Amino acid sequence: EVQLVESGGGLVHPGGSLRLSCGASNFTFSSYAMSWVRQAPGKGLEWVSAFSGSGGTTYYADSVKGRFTISRDNSKNTLFLQMNSLRAEDTAVYYCARHRGSYSGTLDYWGQGTLVTVSS
Amino acid sequence: DIQMTQSPSSLSASVGDRVTITCRASQDISSYLNWYQQKPGKAPKILIYAASNLQSGVPSRFSGSGSGTEFTLTISSLQPEDFATYYCQQSFLTPRLTFGGGTKVEIK
């Protein structure tokens, strides 16, 4: 069974940084595009960033562009999200999710999420 | 950007009811539309992909239809385990995905 496990969330002050990790198992990680999706408390889902399965192309929502950096280590089956200059509005549960294929927009597996709280 | 608008934002229904949720896209997205179910404290789960294709393992009481700008998710006979929030999501601009605001299905 495909597994995605996020870690690295926590409480951080405004302007601070945090690095999220997503460990993947039971599939060929390097062959799949991966995304981060967040959900603010009591709110809906917001796509944050994606990393292509091949070619190393990255994509960002306008709300995080220039502050967040997505990366992946295919040798360790791990996806990362480096979050800098954090704001209160970045407070959310962050999910990593697998795209069905390299060019698919369907997120077929999700992790359990990790909570990021930005507060002074 | 493509905006996705769901209606209603919430609804109350009884077990056995037929439930329909609508999702509208701000531009033509062909059939690049997915539906997810999310229960409290849990990650979303894919139900329907490409507008009308049932994900493996999802009960057949769930169905999706539509193309272009208007889509529907139908639950033919609501079951207790179906009380949840449902989200549509466009994949026309993959990987820049956009979700609808969600529809919360509550017990009447």
CSV table of C-alpha atoms in Angstrom, one decimal:
chain,number,residue,atom,x,y,z
A,1,GLU,CA,0.0,0.0,0.0
A,2,VAL,CA,1.3,3.5,-0.9
A,3,GLN,CA,2.3,5.5,2.2
A,4,LEU,CA,3.0,9.1,2.6
A,5,VAL,CA,4.1,10.4,6.0
A,6,GLU,CA,4.6,14.1,6.7
A,7,SER,CA,6.8,15.5,9.5
A,8,GLY,CA,8.3,18.8,10.5
A,9,GLY,CA,5.3,20.9,11.5
A,10,GLY,CA,5.1,22.9,14.6
A,11,LEU,CA,4.8,26.4,16.1
A,12,VAL,CA,6.9,29.2,14.6
A,13,HIS,CA,7.0,32.9,15.0
A,14,PRO,CA,6.0,35.2,12.1
A,15,GLY,CA,9.0,35.7,9.8
A,16,GLY,CA,10.4,32.4,10.9
A,17,SER,CA,11.2,29.3,8.8
A,18,LEU,CA,10.2,25.6,8.9
A,19,ARG,CA,11.1,22.6,6.7
A,20,LEU,CA,8.5,20.0,6.1
A,21,SER,CA,9.3,16.4,5.0
A,22,CYS,CA,7.2,13.8,3.3
A,23,GLY,CA,8.5,10.2,3.3
A,24,ALA,CA,7.1,8.0,0.6
A,25,SER,CA,7.0,4.2,0.4
A,26,ASN,CA,5.7,1.3,-1.6
A,27,PHE,CA,5.9,3.0,-5.0
A,28,THR,CA,8.5,4.2,-7.4
A,29,PHE,CA,8.8,7.7,-6.0
A,30,SER,CA,10.9,9.2,-8.8
A,31,SER,CA,8.3,8.4,-11.4
A,32,TYR,CA,5.5,10.5,-9.9
A,33,ALA,CA,4.8,14.2,-9.6
A,34,MET,CA,4.1,15.3,-6.0
A,35,SER,CA,2.3,18.2,-4.5
A,36,TRP,CA,1.8,20.0,-1.2
A,37,VAL,CA,-1.7,21.0,-0.4
A,38,ARG,CA,-2.7,23.0,2.7
A,39,GLN,CA,-5.9,23.5,4.7
A,40,ALA,CA,-6.3,26.4,7.1
A,41,PRO,CA,-8.3,25.7,10.3
A,42,GLY,CA,-12.0,25.3,9.3
A,43,LYS,CA,-11.3,26.2,5.7
A,44,GLY,CA,-11.0,24.5,2.3
A,45,LEU,CA,-8.1,23.0,0.4
A,46,GLU,CA,-5.4,25.1,-1.2
A,47,TRP,CA,-2.8,23.8,-3.6
A,48,VAL,CA,0.6,25.1,-2.6
A,49,SER,CA,3.4,23.7,-4.7
A,50,ALA,CA,4.3,20.8,-7.0
A,51,PHE,CA,7.4,19.0,-8.2
A,52,SER,CA,7.3,17.2,-11.5
A,53,GLY,CA,8.0,13.5,-11.7
A,54,SER,CA,10.8,14.0,-14.2
A,55,GLY,CA,12.7,17.0,-15.4
A,56,GLY,CA,12.8,18.7,-12.1
A,57,THR,CA,10.2,21.4,-12.8
A,58,THR,CA,8.7,23.2,-9.8
A,59,TYR,CA,5.5,25.1,-9.5
A,60,TYR,CA,4.1,27.5,-6.8
A,61,ALA,CA,0.9,29.2,-5.9
A,62,ASP,CA,1.1,32.9,-6.0
A,63,SER,CA,0.5,33.1,-2.3
A,64,VAL,CA,3.8,31.3,-1.5
A,65,LYS,CA,6.0,32.1,-4.5
A,66,GLY,CA,9.4,33.5,-3.4
A,67,ARG,CA,8.9,32.3,0.2
A,68,PHE,CA,8.5,28.5,-0.2
A,69,THR,CA,10.8,26.1,-2.0
A,70,ILE,CA,9.8,22.5,-2.9
A,71,SER,CA,12.5,19.9,-3.4
A,72,ARG,CA,12.8,16.2,-3.5
A,73,ASP,CA,15.5,13.5,-2.8
A,74,ASN,CA,14.6,10.6,-5.0
A,75,SER,CA,17.4,8.5,-3.5
A,76,LYS,CA,15.6,8.8,-0.1
A,77,ASN,CA,12.0,8.8,-1.4
A,78,THR,CA,11.4,12.1,0.3
A,79,LEU,CA,9.7,15.4,-0.6
A,80,PHE,CA,10.4,18.6,1.1
A,81,LEU,CA,8.9,22.0,1.6
A,82,GLN,CA,11.2,24.8,2.9
A,83,MET,CA,9.0,27.6,4.2
A,84,ASN,CA,10.6,31.0,4.9
A,85,SER,CA,9.2,34.4,5.9
A,86,LEU,CA,6.2,32.7,7.4
A,87,ARG,CA,3.0,34.6,8.0
A,88,ALA,CA,-0.1,34.0,10.2
A,89,GLU,CA,-2.0,33.2,7.1
A,90,ASP,CA,0.3,30.2,6.4
A,91,THR,CA,-1.2,28.5,9.5
A,92,ALA,CA,-2.6,25.2,8.2
A,93,VAL,CA,-2.4,21.5,8.0
A,94,TYR,CA,0.0,20.7,5.2
A,95,TYR,CA,-0.6,17.5,3.2
A,96,CYS,CA,1.7,15.9,0.7
A,97,ALA,CA,0.0,14.1,-2.1
A,98,ARG,CA,0.9,12.0,-5.1
A,99,HIS,CA,-0.2,12.8,-8.6
A,100,ARG,CA,-1.6,9.7,-10.3
A,101,GLY,CA,1.1,10.0,-12.9
A,102,SER,CA,3.8,12.3,-14.2
A,103,TYR,CA,1.3,14.5,-15.9
A,104,SER,CA,-1.9,13.8,-14.0
A,105,GLY,CA,-3.8,16.3,-12.0
A,106,THR,CA,-5.5,13.7,-9.9
A,107,LEU,CA,-4.1,13.3,-6.3
A,108,ASP,CA,-4.6,9.7,-5.6
A,109,TYR,CA,-2.8,9.3,-2.3
A,110,TRP,CA,-2.4,11.8,0.6
A,111,GLY,CA,-0.4,11.8,3.8
A,112,GLN,CA,-2.1,12.4,7.2
A,113,GLY,CA,-0.9,16.0,7.3
A,114,THR,CA,1.3,18.0,9.6
A,115,LEU,CA,0.1,21.2,11.4
A,116,VAL,CA,2.0,24.4,11.0
A,117,THR,CA,1.1,27.2,13.3
A,118,VAL,CA,2.5,30.7,12.8
A,119,SER,CA,1.9,32.8,15.8
A,120,SER,CA,3.8,35.1,18.2
B,1,ASP,CA,-6.4,31.3,-12.7
B,2,ILE,CA,-9.5,29.0,-12.9
B,3,GLN,CA,-12.0,29.6,-10.1
B,4,MET,CA,-14.1,26.7,-8.9
B,5,THR,CA,-17.5,27.4,-7.3
B,6,GLN,CA,-19.5,24.7,-5.4
B,7,SER,CA,-23.1,24.8,-4.4
B,8,PRO,CA,-24.5,24.4,-2.0
B,9,SER,CA,-21.9,25.1,0.6
B,10,SER,CA,-23.7,22.8,3.0
B,11,LEU,CA,-26.8,20.6,3.0
B,12,SER,CA,-28.7,18.4,5.4
B,13,ALA,CA,-30.0,15.0,4.2
B,14,SER,CA,-31.2,11.8,5.6
B,15,VAL,CA,-29.9,8.3,5.1
B,16,GLY,CA,-31.2,6.9,1.8
B,17,ASP,CA,-31.6,10.3,0.2
B,18,ARG,CA,-30.3,11.2,-3.3
B,19,VAL,CA,-27.8,14.0,-3.0
B,20,THR,CA,-26.5,16.2,-5.8
B,21,ILE,CA,-23.6,18.7,-5.5
B,22,THR,CA,-22.7,21.1,-8.3
B,23,CYS,CA,-19.4,22.5,-9.2
B,24,ARG,CA,-18.9,25.3,-11.8
B,25,ALA,CA,-15.6,26.3,-13.4
B,26,SER,CA,-14.8,29.9,-14.4
B,27,GLN,CA,-13.7,28.7,-17.9
B,28,ASP,CA,-14.0,25.6,-20.0
B,29,ILE,CA,-12.0,22.7,-18.4
B,30,SER,CA,-13.3,19.9,-20.6
B,31,SER,CA,-13.5,16.9,-18.3
B,32,TYR,CA,-10.5,17.8,-16.1
B,33,LEU,CA,-12.5,17.6,-12.9
B,34,ASN,CA,-12.0,15.5,-9.8
B,35,TRP,CA,-14.1,15.0,-6.7
B,36,TYR,CA,-12.7,14.3,-3.2
B,37,GLN,CA,-14.3,13.3,0.1
B,38,GLN,CA,-12.9,14.5,3.4
B,39,LYS,CA,-13.9,13.4,6.9
B,40,PRO,CA,-13.1,15.5,10.0
B,41,GLY,CA,-9.4,15.2,11.0
B,42,LYS,CA,-8.6,13.1,7.9
B,43,ALA,CA,-6.9,13.6,4.6
B,44,PRO,CA,-9.0,14.0,1.4
B,45,LYS,CA,-9.8,10.9,-0.6
B,46,ILE,CA,-10.3,10.7,-4.3
B,47,LEU,CA,-13.7,9.6,-5.4
B,48,ILE,CA,-14.2,10.5,-9.0
B,49,TYR,CA,-11.5,11.5,-11.6
B,50,ALA,CA,-11.9,13.0,-15.1
B,51,ALA,CA,-15.4,14.0,-14.3
B,52,SER,CA,-17.1,10.6,-14.4
B,53,ASN,CA,-14.6,7.9,-13.6
B,54,LEU,CA,-15.1,6.1,-10.3
B,55,GLN,CA,-11.8,5.5,-8.4
B,56,SER,CA,-11.1,1.9,-7.6
B,57,GLY,CA,-12.7,0.8,-4.3
B,58,VAL,CA,-15.3,3.7,-4.2
B,59,PRO,CA,-18.9,2.5,-3.9
B,60,SER,CA,-21.0,2.7,-7.0
B,61,ARG,CA,-23.6,4.9,-5.3
B,62,PHE,CA,-21.1,7.8,-6.1
B,63,SER,CA,-21.2,9.1,-9.7
B,64,GLY,CA,-20.0,12.2,-11.5
B,65,SER,CA,-21.1,13.9,-14.6
B,66,GLY,CA,-20.6,17.0,-16.7
B,67,SER,CA,-18.0,18.7,-18.9
B,68,GLY,CA,-17.0,22.2,-19.9
B,69,THR,CA,-17.9,24.4,-17.0
B,70,GLU,CA,-20.6,22.5,-15.1
B,71,PHE,CA,-20.2,19.3,-13.1
B,72,THR,CA,-22.2,17.3,-10.6
B,73,LEU,CA,-21.4,14.7,-8.0
B,74,THR,CA,-24.4,12.5,-7.1
B,75,ILE,CA,-24.8,10.1,-4.2
B,76,SER,CA,-27.7,7.9,-5.2
B,77,SER,CA,-28.6,6.7,-1.7
B,78,LEU,CA,-26.8,8.4,1.2
B,79,GLN,CA,-25.2,6.2,3.7
B,80,PRO,CA,-24.1,7.0,7.3
B,81,GLU,CA,-20.4,6.9,6.3
B,82,ASP,CA,-21.0,9.5,3.5
B,83,PHE,CA,-21.5,12.4,5.9
B,84,ALA,CA,-18.4,14.4,5.1
B,85,THR,CA,-17.2,17.4,3.1
B,86,TYR,CA,-16.9,17.1,-0.7
B,87,TYR,CA,-14.5,19.1,-2.9
B,88,CYS,CA,-14.2,19.5,-6.6
B,89,GLN,CA,-10.8,20.2,-8.2
B,90,GLN,CA,-9.8,21.3,-11.7
B,91,SER,CA,-6.8,19.6,-13.3
B,92,PHE,CA,-7.0,21.5,-16.6
B,93,LEU,CA,-4.0,23.6,-15.5
B,94,THR,CA,-2.1,20.7,-14.0
B,95,PRO,CA,-0.1,20.9,-11.8
B,96,ARG,CA,-1.6,24.3,-10.8
B,97,LEU,CA,-4.7,22.8,-9.2
B,98,THR,CA,-7.7,24.7,-7.8
B,99,PHE,CA,-10.3,23.3,-5.4
B,100,GLY,CA,-13.8,24.4,-4.9
B,101,GLY,CA,-14.9,25.8,-1.5
B,102,GLY,CA,-16.4,22.5,-0.4
B,103,THR,CA,-19.8,21.1,0.4
B,104,LYS,CA,-20.5,19.8,3.8
B,105,VAL,CA,-23.1,17.0,3.9
B,106,GLU,CA,-24.7,16.8,7.3
B,107,ILE,CA,-27.3,14.6,8.9
B,108,LYS,CA,-30.9,15.9,8.9
